[in-house]
Amino acid sequence: MTFPVVGMVGGGQLARMTHEAGIPLGIRFKLLSDTPQDSAAQVVGDVVVGDYRDLDTLRAFARGCDVITFDHEHVPTEHLRALEADGIPVRPGPEALVHAQDKGVMRARLDAIGVPCPRHRIVTDPADVAAFAAEGDGFPVVLKTVRGGYDGKGVWVVDSAEEAAEPFRAGVPVLAEEKVDFVRELAANVVRSPHGQAVAYPVVESQQVNGVCDTVIAPAPGLDADLALRAEEMALNIAKELGVVGHLAVELFQTRDGRILVNELAMRPHNSGHWTMDGAITSQFANHVRAVLDLPLGDPRPRAPWTVMVNVLGGDYPDMYSAYLHCMARDPQLKIHMYGKDVKPGRKVGHVNTYGDDLDDVLERARHAAGYLRGTITE
Amino acid sequence: MTFPVVGMVGGGQLARMTHEAGIPLGIRFKLLSDTPQDSAAQVVGDVVVGDYRDLDTLRAFARGCDVITFDHEHVPTEHLRALEADGIPVRPGPEALVHAQDKGVMRARLDAIGVPCPRHRIVTDPADVAAFAAEGDGFPVVLKTVRGGYDGKGVWVVDSAEEAAEPFRAGVPVLAEEKVDFVRELAANVVRSPHGQAVAYPVVESQQVNGVCDTVIAPAPGLDADLALRAEEMALNIAKELGVVGHLAVELFQTRDGRILVNELAMRPHNSGHWTMDGAITSQFANHVRAVLDLPLGDPRPRAPWTVMVNVLGGDYPDMYSAYLHCMARDPQLKIHMYGKDVKPGRKVGHVNTYGDDLDDVLERARHAAGYLRGTITE
């Protein structure tokens, strides 16, 4: 047998769902997980428990893998370079991944290749934040530590220089950005393989609640076809220019005046692509696996007119399994995806997908199920 | 967390695909496998290597499982009764499963509940086979050992009493059946839960080559709606009368004179239901898991007008992975399902699914891919 071994660093739900998508391909899947209880570690056969920040651990794990890929973007760039020097393909590679790890590097590179972004620059202290505000339309200003933020963490919206002290306390460079007057958030998901084949999923609308993705609608309702095409082309261009291999999510602002600006990049399967598991011919996870193995990519087109994903966040109600009875009986077409994670308030512990011809119906079904699982809907 | 543990006995591809279908439900999946290399054992986290024929092994495995289910029908009935006596739900239970284990018991029971079967009776020796032939339309006669046969093994078609010696050598009772003059084979797949909810998948056409399933077309082309309904009702009735929990496949002969006769029963996900993985709203594997957990069942309806499954058998060409390049590039909608099994001539090592609006196109794509993977098509 010559089936390859894919080494996945990180044991979260993205690794779990990538494993699920890899099973039909007959590939071997090897996991480096922080603990044996991590989401993916519960369901993968070949698990190494260890710390990805330790180069020796990473090197030992990578031995016997045909390619290394990631559940998250936290592996130090120098470690990835060391693996590459050892002859292990790392996908996406460190030169691409740094753009998803460091928002300062990302903004500089997008500027260089002419991709529209919110007005931005690195700021040094609260007084510099005030100067940045004065250079544009004033406060509010968005501040982000260039490394380590996600799901609203590491991001502050400040109304004055006085409020701007906190972001600088970590000692990490801070990026200031204009607060974009957006009508909604979109995401353009693309997948690219080492020899340069790429596919684009339809552009989706992503609705955030408290900085965390809540609902994704595929395709984005009412999106102008030209704008959709422009967003797909932009994402494909970023993937090509940055040398991305695997899945790239480009989070976008759609502005009131009809522009699209890049908010964030993620180089791995992404929450805005979870709808593809039940809504697309080939899921983002299956295509990520195909890309990192340099296999021809699968068809990214949708299977239904509308697909909706709603995240299931932890609430006050820990027993989500008993909620299955209601949810499954109410909607026999419902797709539940739970991650095997303990319920903690606000934690992403799963998502649901629904699809169909009528967007209102599809939305209602997904929201009801997610709310019932969380415990915010009880009837 | 109150998510249940499903114990799966047997490490074949059915267990592998059941695990894949169980991951999104967040359930715990525990596997009893003959070896660590078995198809399912490669991809499951919690694997016990042991012999299911040993009651102590089975009992130790079952401890900590909320329910036991099966990849195959070979677990001795008395072992299953012992597990039930220990208080472990066994689904399907021994009283149902015996009908899939013993063709003599199956035929007697189907006769008793009025389900049409080929003419049949237990025969004692070659002379009795000649007598059985004389009671009907003469030779050829089909002989089957009542236990242990599958995929054409344990089945003989004999043209004379002289040819009928072989089946009696195993010392297992032998069932004689008329050789049915069928126009094609069909399969009616249903799933039933402990509290009696049941769903029926569309009736499919199953094409065999050398006694092994080769191609499944869903739904069966040109099947009269009344006949289809009758087949679904028959399968639902069998599931109810036999107390089946989980997936039941009823393999059928469609006769030249417009009748449907039951050929075989299988109480587990079945090759004739593999198309559901990509072609139905809820796959047979997902519904089997839901049934054994007594969860509400998922919608069994198809997602496309036509879905075709073709088995990938081992051929002379061991390196199936390198064939992915051609198959995936030629057909970006192709769904490959490989089982991680070593290639041996004639062995089922995977299957492909295709779906779409045009049956000829869907069939051609599936047959090309399966043939290319096997090595019988090289361009």
Short mmCIF file of N, CA, C and O in Angstrom, two decimals, chain A residues 255-304:
data_model
loop_
_atom_site.label_atom_id
_atom_site.label_comp_id
_atom_site.label_asym_id
_atom_site.label_seq_id
_atom_site.Cartn_x
_atom_site.Cartn_y
_atom_site.Cartn_z
N THR A 255 -18.78 47.00 2.45
CA THR A 255 -19.02 48.35 2.98
C THR A 255 -20.31 48.93 2.42
O THR A 255 -20.83 48.46 1.42
N ARG A 256 -20.75 49.96 3.10
CA ARG A 256 -21.99 50.61 2.70
C ARG A 256 -21.88 51.19 1.29
O ARG A 256 -22.86 51.26 0.56
N ASP A 257 -20.64 51.56 0.91
CA ASP A 257 -20.45 52.15 -0.42
C ASP A 257 -20.02 51.12 -1.47
O ASP A 257 -19.43 51.46 -2.49
N GLY A 258 -20.30 49.80 -1.18
CA GLY A 258 -20.16 48.80 -2.23
C GLY A 258 -18.75 48.26 -2.46
O GLY A 258 -18.48 47.64 -3.47
N ARG A 259 -17.84 48.49 -1.49
CA ARG A 259 -16.50 47.91 -1.62
C ARG A 259 -16.42 46.63 -0.80
O ARG A 259 -17.25 46.38 0.08
N ILE A 260 -15.39 45.83 -1.07
CA ILE A 260 -15.08 44.72 -0.17
C ILE A 260 -13.64 44.89 0.30
O ILE A 260 -12.73 45.12 -0.49
N LEU A 261 -13.48 44.79 1.61
CA LEU A 261 -12.18 44.96 2.25
C LEU A 261 -11.83 43.70 3.02
O LEU A 261 -12.71 43.08 3.63
N VAL A 262 -10.56 43.33 3.00
CA VAL A 262 -10.15 42.12 3.71
C VAL A 262 -10.05 42.40 5.21
O VAL A 262 -9.36 43.33 5.62
N ASN A 263 -10.74 41.58 5.99
CA ASN A 263 -10.65 41.68 7.45
C ASN A 263 -9.56 40.76 7.99
O ASN A 263 -8.57 41.22 8.53
N GLU A 264 -9.71 39.46 7.79
CA GLU A 264 -8.74 38.49 8.33
C GLU A 264 -8.48 37.40 7.29
O GLU A 264 -9.30 37.16 6.40
N LEU A 265 -7.35 36.70 7.47
CA LEU A 265 -7.04 35.50 6.68
C LEU A 265 -6.90 34.31 7.63
O LEU A 265 -6.35 34.45 8.72
N ALA A 266 -7.36 33.15 7.20
CA ALA A 266 -7.10 31.91 7.94
C ALA A 266 -6.66 30.86 6.94
O ALA A 266 -7.29 30.68 5.91
N MET A 267 -5.56 30.18 7.25
CA MET A 267 -5.02 29.17 6.32
C MET A 267 -5.21 27.78 6.88
O MET A 267 -4.26 27.14 7.36
N ARG A 268 -6.44 27.37 6.86
CA ARG A 268 -6.89 26.06 7.35
C ARG A 268 -8.39 26.03 7.09
O ARG A 268 -8.97 27.08 6.79
N PRO A 269 -9.02 24.86 7.20
CA PRO A 269 -10.49 24.87 7.14
C PRO A 269 -11.01 25.85 8.18
O PRO A 269 -10.40 26.06 9.23
N HIS A 270 -12.13 26.49 7.85
CA HIS A 270 -12.57 27.65 8.64
C HIS A 270 -14.05 27.56 8.94
O HIS A 270 -14.82 26.99 8.17
N ASN A 271 -14.44 28.16 10.04
CA ASN A 271 -15.84 28.16 10.47
C ASN A 271 -16.79 28.63 9.37
O ASN A 271 -17.90 28.12 9.22
N SER A 272 -16.33 29.55 8.55
CA SER A 272 -17.20 30.04 7.47
C SER A 272 -17.35 29.03 6.35
O SER A 272 -18.16 29.24 5.43
N GLY A 273 -16.62 27.91 6.44
CA GLY A 273 -16.74 26.85 5.44
C GLY A 273 -17.38 25.58 5.96
O GLY A 273 -17.46 24.58 5.24
N HIS A 274 -17.84 25.59 7.21
CA HIS A 274 -18.45 24.36 7.77
C HIS A 274 -19.72 23.94 7.01
O HIS A 274 -20.08 22.77 6.99
N TRP A 275 -20.39 24.91 6.41
CA TRP A 275 -21.59 24.59 5.62
C TRP A 275 -21.29 23.61 4.50
O TRP A 275 -22.17 22.85 4.08
N THR A 276 -20.05 23.61 4.01
CA THR A 276 -19.69 22.74 2.87
C THR A 276 -19.80 21.26 3.20
O THR A 276 -19.91 20.44 2.30
N MET A 277 -19.76 20.91 4.49
CA MET A 277 -19.83 19.49 4.86
C MET A 277 -21.11 18.84 4.36
O MET A 277 -21.12 17.66 4.01
N ASP A 278 -22.19 19.58 4.38
CA ASP A 278 -23.46 19.05 3.91
C ASP A 278 -24.00 19.80 2.71
O ASP A 278 -24.95 19.35 2.07
N GLY A 279 -23.40 20.96 2.39
CA GLY A 279 -23.97 21.82 1.38
C GLY A 279 -23.21 21.88 0.08
O GLY A 279 -23.73 22.40 -0.90
N ALA A 280 -21.97 21.38 0.04
CA ALA A 280 -21.18 21.46 -1.19
C ALA A 280 -20.87 20.05 -1.69
O ALA A 280 -20.88 19.08 -0.94
N ILE A 281 -20.57 19.97 -2.98
CA ILE A 281 -20.23 18.66 -3.55
C ILE A 281 -18.99 18.11 -2.86
O ILE A 281 -18.94 16.93 -2.52
N THR A 282 -18.00 18.96 -2.64
CA THR A 282 -16.79 18.55 -1.91
C THR A 282 -16.63 19.48 -0.72
O THR A 282 -16.66 20.70 -0.89
N SER A 283 -16.45 18.94 0.46
CA SER A 283 -16.35 19.79 1.65
C SER A 283 -14.99 20.48 1.70
O SER A 283 -14.03 20.04 1.08
N GLN A 284 -14.91 21.55 2.48
CA GLN A 284 -13.62 22.23 2.66
C GLN A 284 -12.59 21.27 3.27
O GLN A 284 -11.39 21.38 2.97
N PHE A 285 -13.03 20.36 4.11
CA PHE A 285 -12.08 19.44 4.76
C PHE A 285 -11.53 18.45 3.74
O PHE A 285 -10.33 18.15 3.72
N ALA A 286 -12.42 17.90 2.90
CA ALA A 286 -11.97 16.96 1.87
C ALA A 286 -11.02 17.67 0.91
O ALA A 286 -9.99 17.11 0.52
N ASN A 287 -11.35 18.90 0.54
CA ASN A 287 -10.47 19.61 -0.39
C ASN A 287 -9.16 20.03 0.27
O ASN A 287 -8.12 20.07 -0.40
N HIS A 288 -9.18 20.32 1.55
CA HIS A 288 -7.93 20.62 2.24
C HIS A 288 -7.00 19.41 2.20
O HIS A 288 -5.80 19.54 1.90
N VAL A 289 -7.56 18.24 2.48
CA VAL A 289 -6.75 17.01 2.43
C VAL A 289 -6.21 16.79 1.02
O VAL A 289 -5.03 16.49 0.83
N ARG A 290 -7.08 16.96 0.03
CA ARG A 290 -6.64 16.76 -1.36
C ARG A 290 -5.54 17.74 -1.71
O ARG A 290 -4.56 17.39 -2.38
N ALA A 291 -5.69 18.99 -1.26
CA ALA A 291 -4.67 20.00 -1.57
C ALA A 291 -3.32 19.68 -0.93
O ALA A 291 -2.29 19.74 -1.59
N VAL A 292 -3.33 19.33 0.34
CA VAL A 292 -2.03 19.11 1.00
C VAL A 292 -1.35 17.86 0.44
O VAL A 292 -0.12 17.72 0.53
N LEU A 293 -2.13 16.96 -0.17
CA LEU A 293 -1.55 15.77 -0.83
C LEU A 293 -1.30 16.02 -2.32
O LEU A 293 -0.88 15.11 -3.03
N ASP A 294 -1.55 17.24 -2.78
CA ASP A 294 -1.38 17.59 -4.20
C ASP A 294 -2.20 16.67 -5.11
O ASP A 294 -1.74 16.28 -6.19
N LEU A 295 -3.39 16.33 -4.65
CA LEU A 295 -4.35 15.60 -5.48
C LEU A 295 -5.24 16.61 -6.19
O LEU A 295 -5.43 17.73 -5.71
N PRO A 296 -5.82 16.23 -7.33
CA PRO A 296 -6.78 17.13 -7.98
C PRO A 296 -7.92 17.49 -7.02
O PRO A 296 -8.39 16.63 -6.26
N LEU A 297 -8.34 18.74 -7.07
CA LEU A 297 -9.35 19.21 -6.11
C LEU A 297 -10.75 18.81 -6.54
O LEU A 297 -11.02 18.60 -7.73
N GLY A 298 -11.64 18.71 -5.55
CA GLY A 298 -13.02 18.35 -5.81
C GLY A 298 -13.88 19.57 -6.11
O GLY A 298 -13.54 20.70 -5.77
N ASP A 299 -15.02 19.29 -6.71
CA ASP A 299 -15.97 20.33 -7.12
C ASP A 299 -16.49 21.09 -5.89
O ASP A 299 -17.03 20.49 -4.97
N PRO A 300 -16.32 22.42 -5.87
CA PRO A 300 -16.75 23.20 -4.70
C PRO A 300 -18.18 23.71 -4.78
O PRO A 300 -18.62 24.43 -3.88
N ARG A 301 -18.91 23.36 -5.83
CA ARG A 301 -20.23 23.96 -6.01
C ARG A 301 -21.23 23.45 -4.97
O ARG A 301 -21.11 22.33 -4.46
N PRO A 302 -22.24 24.28 -4.67
CA PRO A 302 -23.26 23.88 -3.68
C PRO A 302 -24.17 22.79 -4.22
O PRO A 302 -24.38 22.67 -5.42
N ARG A 303 -24.74 21.99 -3.32
CA ARG A 303 -25.69 20.94 -3.69
C ARG A 303 -27.13 21.39 -3.53
O ARG A 303 -28.04 20.69 -3.94
N ALA A 304 -27.34 22.51 -2.87
CA ALA A 304 -28.71 22.99 -2.63
C ALA A 304 -28.72 24.49 -2.85
O ALA A 304 -27.67 25.15 -2.76
#
